[in-house]
XYZ file of C-alpha atoms in Angstrom:
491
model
C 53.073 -65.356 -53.619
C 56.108 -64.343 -55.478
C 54.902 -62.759 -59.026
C 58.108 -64.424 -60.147
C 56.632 -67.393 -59.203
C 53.293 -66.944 -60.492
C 54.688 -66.043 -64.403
C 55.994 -69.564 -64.511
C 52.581 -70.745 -65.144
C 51.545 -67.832 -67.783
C 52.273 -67.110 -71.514
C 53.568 -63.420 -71.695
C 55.744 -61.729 -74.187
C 57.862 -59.198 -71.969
C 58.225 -57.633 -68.558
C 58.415 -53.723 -67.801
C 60.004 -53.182 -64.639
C 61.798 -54.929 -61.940
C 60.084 -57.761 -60.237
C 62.886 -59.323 -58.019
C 61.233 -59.508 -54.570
C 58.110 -58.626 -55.667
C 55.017 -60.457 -53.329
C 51.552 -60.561 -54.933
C 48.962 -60.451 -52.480
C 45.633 -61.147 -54.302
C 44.403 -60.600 -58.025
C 41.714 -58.863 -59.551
C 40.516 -56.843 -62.562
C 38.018 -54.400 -60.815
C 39.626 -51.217 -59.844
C 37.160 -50.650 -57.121
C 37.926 -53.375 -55.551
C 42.140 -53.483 -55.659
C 43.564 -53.979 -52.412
C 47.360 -52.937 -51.508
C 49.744 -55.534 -52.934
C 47.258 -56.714 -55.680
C 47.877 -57.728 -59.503
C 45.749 -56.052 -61.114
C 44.790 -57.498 -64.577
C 44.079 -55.317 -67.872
C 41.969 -56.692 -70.877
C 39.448 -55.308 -73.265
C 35.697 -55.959 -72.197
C 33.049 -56.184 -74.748
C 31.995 -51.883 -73.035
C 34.620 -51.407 -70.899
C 38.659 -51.253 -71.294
C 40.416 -52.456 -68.181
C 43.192 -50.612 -69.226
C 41.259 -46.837 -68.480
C 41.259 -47.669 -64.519
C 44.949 -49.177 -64.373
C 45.991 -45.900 -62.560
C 43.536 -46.012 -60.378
C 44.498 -49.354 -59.527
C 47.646 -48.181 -59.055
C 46.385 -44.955 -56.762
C 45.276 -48.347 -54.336
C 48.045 -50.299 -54.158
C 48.605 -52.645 -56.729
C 51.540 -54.087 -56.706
C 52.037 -54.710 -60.677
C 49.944 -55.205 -64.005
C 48.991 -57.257 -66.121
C 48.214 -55.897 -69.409
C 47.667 -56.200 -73.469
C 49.823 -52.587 -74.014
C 52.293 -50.685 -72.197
C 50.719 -47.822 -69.922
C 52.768 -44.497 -69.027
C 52.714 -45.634 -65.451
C 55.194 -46.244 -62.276
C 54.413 -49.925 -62.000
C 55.590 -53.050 -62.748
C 53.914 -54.222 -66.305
C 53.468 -58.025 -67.564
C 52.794 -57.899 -70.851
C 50.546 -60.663 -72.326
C 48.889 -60.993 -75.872
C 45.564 -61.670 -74.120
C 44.608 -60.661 -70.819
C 41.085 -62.289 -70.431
C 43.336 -65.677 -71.233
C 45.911 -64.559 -68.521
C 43.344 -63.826 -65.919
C 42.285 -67.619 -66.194
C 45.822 -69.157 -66.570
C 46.950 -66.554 -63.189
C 43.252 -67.454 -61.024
C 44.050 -71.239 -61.619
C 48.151 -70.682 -60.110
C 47.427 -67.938 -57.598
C 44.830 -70.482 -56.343
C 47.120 -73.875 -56.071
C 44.870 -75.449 -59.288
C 41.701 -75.746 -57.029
C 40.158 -77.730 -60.238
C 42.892 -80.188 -60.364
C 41.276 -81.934 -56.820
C 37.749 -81.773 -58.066
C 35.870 -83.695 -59.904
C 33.723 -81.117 -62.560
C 30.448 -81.862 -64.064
C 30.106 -78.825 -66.703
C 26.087 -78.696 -68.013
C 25.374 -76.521 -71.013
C 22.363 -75.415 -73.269
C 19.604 -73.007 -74.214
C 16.902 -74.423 -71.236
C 17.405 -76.847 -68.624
C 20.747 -76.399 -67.270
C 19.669 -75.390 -63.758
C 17.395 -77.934 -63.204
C 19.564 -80.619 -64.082
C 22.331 -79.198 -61.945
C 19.842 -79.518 -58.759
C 18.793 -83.198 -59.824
C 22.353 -84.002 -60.370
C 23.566 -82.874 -56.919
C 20.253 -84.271 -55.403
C 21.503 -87.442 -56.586
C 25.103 -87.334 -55.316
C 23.940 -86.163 -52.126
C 21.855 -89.277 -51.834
C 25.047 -90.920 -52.979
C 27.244 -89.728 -50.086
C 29.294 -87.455 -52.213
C 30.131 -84.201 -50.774
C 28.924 -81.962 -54.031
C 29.241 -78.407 -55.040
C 26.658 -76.456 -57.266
C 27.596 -73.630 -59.416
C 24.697 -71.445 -61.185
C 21.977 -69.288 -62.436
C 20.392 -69.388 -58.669
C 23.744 -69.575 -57.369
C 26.763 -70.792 -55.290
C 26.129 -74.420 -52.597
C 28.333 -76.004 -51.014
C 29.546 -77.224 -47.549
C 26.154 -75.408 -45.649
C 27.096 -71.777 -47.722
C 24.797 -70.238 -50.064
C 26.351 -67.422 -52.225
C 24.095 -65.505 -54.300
C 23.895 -65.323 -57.464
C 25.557 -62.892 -59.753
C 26.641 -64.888 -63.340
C 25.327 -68.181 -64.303
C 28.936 -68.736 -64.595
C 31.183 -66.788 -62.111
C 34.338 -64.976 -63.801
C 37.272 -66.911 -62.983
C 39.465 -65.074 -60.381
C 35.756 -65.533 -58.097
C 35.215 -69.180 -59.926
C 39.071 -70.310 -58.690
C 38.518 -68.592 -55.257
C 35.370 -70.732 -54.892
C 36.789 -73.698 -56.146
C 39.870 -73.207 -53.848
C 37.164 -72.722 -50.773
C 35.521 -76.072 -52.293
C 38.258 -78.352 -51.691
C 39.524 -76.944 -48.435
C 35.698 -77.556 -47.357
C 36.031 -81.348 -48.337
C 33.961 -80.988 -51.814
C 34.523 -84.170 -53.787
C 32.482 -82.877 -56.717
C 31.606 -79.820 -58.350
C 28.367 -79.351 -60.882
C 28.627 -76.070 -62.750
C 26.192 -74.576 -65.037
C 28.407 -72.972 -68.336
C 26.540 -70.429 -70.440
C 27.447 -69.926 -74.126
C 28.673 -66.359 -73.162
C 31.429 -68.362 -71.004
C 33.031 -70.789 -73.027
C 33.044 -67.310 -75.951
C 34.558 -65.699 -73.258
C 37.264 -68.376 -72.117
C 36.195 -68.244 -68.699
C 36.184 -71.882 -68.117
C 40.027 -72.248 -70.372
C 41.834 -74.596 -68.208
C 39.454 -76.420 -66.456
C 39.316 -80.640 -67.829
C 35.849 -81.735 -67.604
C 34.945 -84.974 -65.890
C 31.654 -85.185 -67.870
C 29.826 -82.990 -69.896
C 25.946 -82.644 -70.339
C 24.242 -80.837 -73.202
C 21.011 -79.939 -72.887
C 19.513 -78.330 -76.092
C 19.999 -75.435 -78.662
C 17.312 -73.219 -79.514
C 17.004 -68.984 -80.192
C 18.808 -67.348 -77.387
C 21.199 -64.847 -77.023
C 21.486 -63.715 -80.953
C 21.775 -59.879 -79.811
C 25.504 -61.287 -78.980
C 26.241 -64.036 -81.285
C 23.648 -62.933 -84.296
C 23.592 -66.233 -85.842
C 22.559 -69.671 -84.056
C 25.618 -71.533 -86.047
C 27.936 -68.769 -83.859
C 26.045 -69.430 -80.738
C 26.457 -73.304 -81.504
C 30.123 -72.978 -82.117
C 30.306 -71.574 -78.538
C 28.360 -74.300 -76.941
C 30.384 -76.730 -78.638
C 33.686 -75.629 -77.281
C 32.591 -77.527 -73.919
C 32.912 -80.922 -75.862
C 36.071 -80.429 -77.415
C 38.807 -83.161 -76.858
C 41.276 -82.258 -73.843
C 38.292 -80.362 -72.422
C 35.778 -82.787 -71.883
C 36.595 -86.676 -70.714
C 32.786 -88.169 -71.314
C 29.854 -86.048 -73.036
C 26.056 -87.052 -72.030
C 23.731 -85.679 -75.183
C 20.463 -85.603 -75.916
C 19.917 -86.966 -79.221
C 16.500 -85.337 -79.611
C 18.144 -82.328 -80.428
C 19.855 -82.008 -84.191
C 23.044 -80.519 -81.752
C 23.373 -83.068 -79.257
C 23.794 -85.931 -82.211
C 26.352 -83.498 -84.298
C 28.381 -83.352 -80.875
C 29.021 -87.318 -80.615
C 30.978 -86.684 -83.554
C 32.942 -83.932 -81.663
C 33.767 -85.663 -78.199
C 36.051 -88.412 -77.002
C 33.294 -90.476 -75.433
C 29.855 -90.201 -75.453
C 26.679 -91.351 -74.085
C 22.951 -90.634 -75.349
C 19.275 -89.631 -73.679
C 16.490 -89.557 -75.746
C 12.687 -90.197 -76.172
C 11.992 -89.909 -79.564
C 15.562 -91.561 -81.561
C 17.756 -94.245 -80.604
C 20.087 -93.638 -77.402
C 21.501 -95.765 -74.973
C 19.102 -94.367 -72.233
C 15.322 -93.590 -72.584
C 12.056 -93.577 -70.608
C 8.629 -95.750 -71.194
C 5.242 -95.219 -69.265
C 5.577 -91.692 -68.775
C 2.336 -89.656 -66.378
C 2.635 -86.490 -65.591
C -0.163 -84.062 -63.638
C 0.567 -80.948 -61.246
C 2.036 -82.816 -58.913
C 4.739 -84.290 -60.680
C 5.796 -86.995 -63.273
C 6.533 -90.684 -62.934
C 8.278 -92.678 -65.902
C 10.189 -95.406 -66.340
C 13.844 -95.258 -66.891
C 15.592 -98.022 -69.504
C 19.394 -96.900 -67.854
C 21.737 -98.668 -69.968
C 19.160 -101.944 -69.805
C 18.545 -101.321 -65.942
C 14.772 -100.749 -65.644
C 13.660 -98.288 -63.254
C 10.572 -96.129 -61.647
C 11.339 -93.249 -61.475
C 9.090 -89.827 -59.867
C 9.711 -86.395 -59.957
C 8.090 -83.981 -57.706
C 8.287 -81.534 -60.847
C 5.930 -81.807 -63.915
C 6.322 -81.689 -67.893
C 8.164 -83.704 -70.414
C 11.017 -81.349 -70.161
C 11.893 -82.325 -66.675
C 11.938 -85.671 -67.590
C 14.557 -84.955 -70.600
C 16.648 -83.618 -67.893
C 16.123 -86.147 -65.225
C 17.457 -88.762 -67.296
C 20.521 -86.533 -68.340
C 21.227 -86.468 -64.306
C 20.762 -90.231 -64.299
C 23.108 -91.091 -66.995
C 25.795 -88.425 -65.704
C 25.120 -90.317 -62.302
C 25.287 -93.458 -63.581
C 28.483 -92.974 -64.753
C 30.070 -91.803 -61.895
C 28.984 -95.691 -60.321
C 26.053 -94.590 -58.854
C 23.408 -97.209 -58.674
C 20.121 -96.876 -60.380
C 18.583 -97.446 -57.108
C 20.514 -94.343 -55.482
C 19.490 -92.164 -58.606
C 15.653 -92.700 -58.195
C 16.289 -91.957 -54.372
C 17.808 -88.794 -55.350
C 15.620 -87.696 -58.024
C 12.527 -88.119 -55.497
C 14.110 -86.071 -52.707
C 14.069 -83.152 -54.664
C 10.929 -81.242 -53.900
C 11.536 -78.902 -56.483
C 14.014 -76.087 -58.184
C 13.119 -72.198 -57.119
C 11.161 -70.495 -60.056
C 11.526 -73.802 -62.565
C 7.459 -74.428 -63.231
C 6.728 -73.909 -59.542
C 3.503 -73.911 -57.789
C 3.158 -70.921 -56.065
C -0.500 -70.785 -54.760
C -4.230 -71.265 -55.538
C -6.684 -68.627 -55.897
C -10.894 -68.844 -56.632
C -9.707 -72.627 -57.248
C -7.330 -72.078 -59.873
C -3.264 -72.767 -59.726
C -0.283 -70.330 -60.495
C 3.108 -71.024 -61.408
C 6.006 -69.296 -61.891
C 8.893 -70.224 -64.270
C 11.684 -68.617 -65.474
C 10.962 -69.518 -69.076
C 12.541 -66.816 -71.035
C 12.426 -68.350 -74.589
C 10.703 -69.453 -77.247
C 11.075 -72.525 -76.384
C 11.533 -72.746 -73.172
C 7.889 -71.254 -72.852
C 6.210 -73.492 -74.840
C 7.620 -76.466 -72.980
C 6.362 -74.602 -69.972
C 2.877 -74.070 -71.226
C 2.517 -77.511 -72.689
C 3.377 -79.070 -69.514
C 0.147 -76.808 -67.649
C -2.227 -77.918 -70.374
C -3.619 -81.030 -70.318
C -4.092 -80.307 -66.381
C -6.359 -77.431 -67.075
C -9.864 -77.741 -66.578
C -10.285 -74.397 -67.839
C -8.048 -71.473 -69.518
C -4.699 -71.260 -69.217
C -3.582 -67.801 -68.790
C -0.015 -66.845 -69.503
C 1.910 -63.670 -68.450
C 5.235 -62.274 -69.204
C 7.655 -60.241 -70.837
C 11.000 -59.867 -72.504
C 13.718 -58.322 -71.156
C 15.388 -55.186 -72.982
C 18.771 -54.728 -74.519
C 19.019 -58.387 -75.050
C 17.631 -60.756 -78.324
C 14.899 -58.874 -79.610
C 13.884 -61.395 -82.426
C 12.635 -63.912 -80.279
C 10.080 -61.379 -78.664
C 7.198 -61.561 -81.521
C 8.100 -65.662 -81.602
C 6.976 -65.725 -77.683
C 4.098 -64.177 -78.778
C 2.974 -66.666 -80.868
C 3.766 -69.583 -78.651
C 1.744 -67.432 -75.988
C -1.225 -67.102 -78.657
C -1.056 -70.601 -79.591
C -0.644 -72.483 -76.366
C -2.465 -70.719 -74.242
C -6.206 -68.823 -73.816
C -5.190 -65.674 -72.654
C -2.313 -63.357 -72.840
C -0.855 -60.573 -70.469
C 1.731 -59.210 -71.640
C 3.927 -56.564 -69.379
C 7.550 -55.743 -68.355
C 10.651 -58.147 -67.682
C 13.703 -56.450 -66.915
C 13.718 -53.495 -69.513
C 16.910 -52.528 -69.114
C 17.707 -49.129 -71.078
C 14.670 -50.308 -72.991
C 11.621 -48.433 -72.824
C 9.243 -51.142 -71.373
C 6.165 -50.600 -73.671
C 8.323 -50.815 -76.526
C 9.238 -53.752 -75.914
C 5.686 -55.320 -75.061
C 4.245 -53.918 -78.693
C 7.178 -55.994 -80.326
C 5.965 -59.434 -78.554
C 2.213 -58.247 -79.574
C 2.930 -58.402 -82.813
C 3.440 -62.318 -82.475
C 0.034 -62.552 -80.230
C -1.540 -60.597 -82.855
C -1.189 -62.682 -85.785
C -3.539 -65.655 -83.848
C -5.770 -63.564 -81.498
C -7.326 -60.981 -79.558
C -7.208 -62.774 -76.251
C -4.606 -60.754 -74.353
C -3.880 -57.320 -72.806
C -0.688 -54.724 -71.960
C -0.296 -54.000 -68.631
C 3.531 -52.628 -68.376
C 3.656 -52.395 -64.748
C 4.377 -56.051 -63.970
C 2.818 -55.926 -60.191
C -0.658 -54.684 -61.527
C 0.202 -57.278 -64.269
C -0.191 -60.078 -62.057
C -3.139 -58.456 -59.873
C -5.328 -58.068 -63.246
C -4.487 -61.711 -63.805
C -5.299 -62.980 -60.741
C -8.344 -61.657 -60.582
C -9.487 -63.085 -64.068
C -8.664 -66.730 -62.402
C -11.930 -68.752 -62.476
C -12.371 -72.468 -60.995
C -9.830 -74.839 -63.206
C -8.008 -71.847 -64.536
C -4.523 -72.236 -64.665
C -1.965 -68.952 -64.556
C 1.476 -68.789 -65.233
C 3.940 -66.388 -64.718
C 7.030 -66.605 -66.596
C 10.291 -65.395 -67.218
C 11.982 -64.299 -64.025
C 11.348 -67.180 -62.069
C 13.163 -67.237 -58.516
C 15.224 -63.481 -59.361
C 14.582 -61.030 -56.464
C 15.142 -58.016 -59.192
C 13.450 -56.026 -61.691
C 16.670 -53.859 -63.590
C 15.413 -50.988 -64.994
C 18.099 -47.800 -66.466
C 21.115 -49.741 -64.932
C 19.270 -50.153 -61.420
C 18.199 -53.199 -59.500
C 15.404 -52.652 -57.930
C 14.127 -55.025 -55.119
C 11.055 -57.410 -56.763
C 10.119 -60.859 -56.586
C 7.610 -62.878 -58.879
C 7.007 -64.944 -55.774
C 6.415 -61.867 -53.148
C 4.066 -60.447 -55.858
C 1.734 -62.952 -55.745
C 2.005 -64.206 -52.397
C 1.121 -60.624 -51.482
C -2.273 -60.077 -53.186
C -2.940 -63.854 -52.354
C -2.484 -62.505 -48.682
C -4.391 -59.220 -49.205
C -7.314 -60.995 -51.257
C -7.613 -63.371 -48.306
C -8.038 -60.482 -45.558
C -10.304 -58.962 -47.568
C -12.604 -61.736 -48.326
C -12.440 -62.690 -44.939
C -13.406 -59.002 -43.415
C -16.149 -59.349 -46.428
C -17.423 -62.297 -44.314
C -17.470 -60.776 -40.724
C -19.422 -57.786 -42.068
């Protein structure tokens, strides 16, 4: 593509060099990865400055620059007043406008956002709609699975996917968008078909400090030109402020007024059934995933869905085919009778939902193990202590992703939250002995759960990922505790 060309469709305030004839090949903005022929695009990162590895960029090839400042440097230079705002505006040309033949879902908030992405594509699958999914467990679409790296991708990779999307016949795209996206601008651009929010609570603040700042960010989603229809949940004080903020807007709710709700709710282990009031279309509806929470985003699926034309009849299909949504409150196993979950719950209130939902199907004590990861929020690490000590019997507390953190550090700052309501809990840093000691405290009607990573296959510890699964964890000892009960038995 001509890089003539390409400028058309960017805001820049002056060229350095020639670019008559020049050909752009690709783009990117990761030196390491700059091909011959490539733009290669500058712009200040919140611990990196792309503008330190231009010349190494230039060492591989690239064929011009993109950048906030002139660099003493033999290549073409486009200078632009923001280059995080050019890389979207050059990813969306370089790419034909990919987002242009989609139709985008965009689902935002503090918890819930995954799950509602799978019911939501569950739906339009059982809708005949070819459908996209873009998130936290990351990339489906057209039989390819791309792993996950961002909840949302940066947008030279976002554009290249989308681009891949509609040459693969996608119809529809559902895309998580994390409040560190819309600060960031990576989403700029793209118009929003609909628009689901679904709830604010403490997350994040190491970044945004304040919840009214990590509000504002959220909110950008549902500004007009960026979002056609918004579907809120008006049991959250945000989701009513935002009616006031987009175009058009439709409500979910089960405890104010909205235009869609749910009676006759059951829930146990197995799942929940409810049903839905769908803009005065009356419903059954079953989940094969339990607690109140999934049915708060279940019905923001079915409203999204029901907007698109899909029948209520087609929703409930969907909604049923999904057996479930890796790590989200998922049964892993059973062990001297009792059940163990795993969940990625990695807030306050994200675990409390979680260990409300286990509750009133325990026979006996619900046991509760996790940890906070390090160089992120550390306020809310004492507050998921105290939802720990208060909605559950017993505590283990251990390591989550530390980080640069040093793990036990971070354990005695959530123990001062379990300490203010009990003495029913224990440190155990390494998180594999973590979950041993805790499975072998289960007891008949005992009920474990293991939060916070969920489905990740990483524990990131001094800048290194090392290879560890929540899942593999416990499916191990369940394996080894097995053989040796059962060699127990021959002898």
């Amino acid at each position: 593509m001509l890089l003539s060309k390409l400028l058309e469709e960017i805001g820049y305030e002056r060229i350095v060099g020639d670019i008559a004839g020049v050909e752009i090949e690709g783009i990117g903005a990761d030196s390491r990865h700059v091909m011959k022929g490539d733009l290669f695009i500058c712009f200040r990162g919140g611990e990196n400055d792309g503008h330190a590895f231009a010349a190494e960029a230039v060492s591989c090839g690239a064929a011009a620059l993109v950048v906030e400042r002139v660099l003493d440097l033999p290549a073409v230079q486009i200078v632009v007043p923001d280059g995080r705002k050019a890389m979207t505006e050059i990813a969306a040309a370089f790419y034909g406008h990919p987002e242009r033949r989609l139709k985008i879902v965009g689902i935002t908030g503090t918890n819930g956002k995954t799950t509602t992405a799978h019911m939501l594509a569950a739906i339009l699958k059982e809708g005949g709609i070819s459908c996209g999914n873009i998130g936290t467990l990351g990339i489906f679409y057209a039989n390819k699975e791309i792993s996950p790296e961002l909840t949302t991708p940066d947008p030279i990779f976002l554009y290249k996917i989308f681009a891949d999307m509609v040459a693969s016949g996608v119809e529809t795209v559902v895309m998580e968008v994390s409040a560190h996206a819309l600060f960031y601008g990576k989403v700029d651009g793209i118009e929003f078909s609909y628009c689901i929010f679904t709830n604010l609570t403490e997350d994040h603040l190491d970044f945004f400090k304040t919840m009214d700042s990590y509000a504002a960010a959220k909110e950008k989603l549902f500004l007009p030109g960026r979002c056609d229809c918004a579907i809120l949940n008006f049991d959250d004080e945000m989701g009513r402020r935002l009616a006031g903020v987009a175009v058009q807007s439709y409500s979910y709710a089960l405890e104010n007024p909205a235009d869609v709700f749910a009676v006759d709710i059951a829930e146990n282990f197995d799942g929940c059934r409810y049903v839905i009031n769908l803009f005065d279309d009356l419903y059954e509806i079953r989940l094969n995933m339990t607690g109140l929470h999934n049915v708060y985003n279940s019905m923001a699926a079915a409203v999204c869905a029901a907007k698109m034309g899909i029948p209520v009849s087609v929703i409930a299909e969907g909604l049923a085919s999904l057996e479930k949504v890796s790590g989200r409150l998922e049964r892993v196993g059973e062990m001297n009778g009792a059940d163990i979950f795993v969940d990625f719950a990695h807030t306050p209130d994200g675990l409390e939902k979680s260990l409300r939902a286990l509750k009133p199907h325990c026979a006996g004590r619900l046991i509760c193990l996790f940890g906070c990861g390090g160089n992120r929020d550390a306020l809310k690490r004492p507050i998921m202590g105290e939802v720990s000590a208060q909605y559950s019997d017993f505590t283990v507390l251990t390591s989550d992703n530390p980080r640069y953190e040093d793990p036990f550090d971070i354990i005695l700052e959530i123990e001062r939250g379990v300490r203010k309501h009990t003495d029913e809990y224990i440190l155990v840093v390494d998180r594999e002995s973590a979950i041993e000691y805790a499975m072998d405290k289960l007891r008949p009607g005992d009920v474990l759960l293991v939060a916070g990573k969920g489905g990740e296959n990483y524990q990131e510890i001094m800048g290194v990922r090392h290879i560890y699964s929540d899942f593999s964890t416990i499916r191990n000892i369940l394996k080894y505790k097995a053989s040796e009960k059962s060699g127990k038995n021959e002898n």
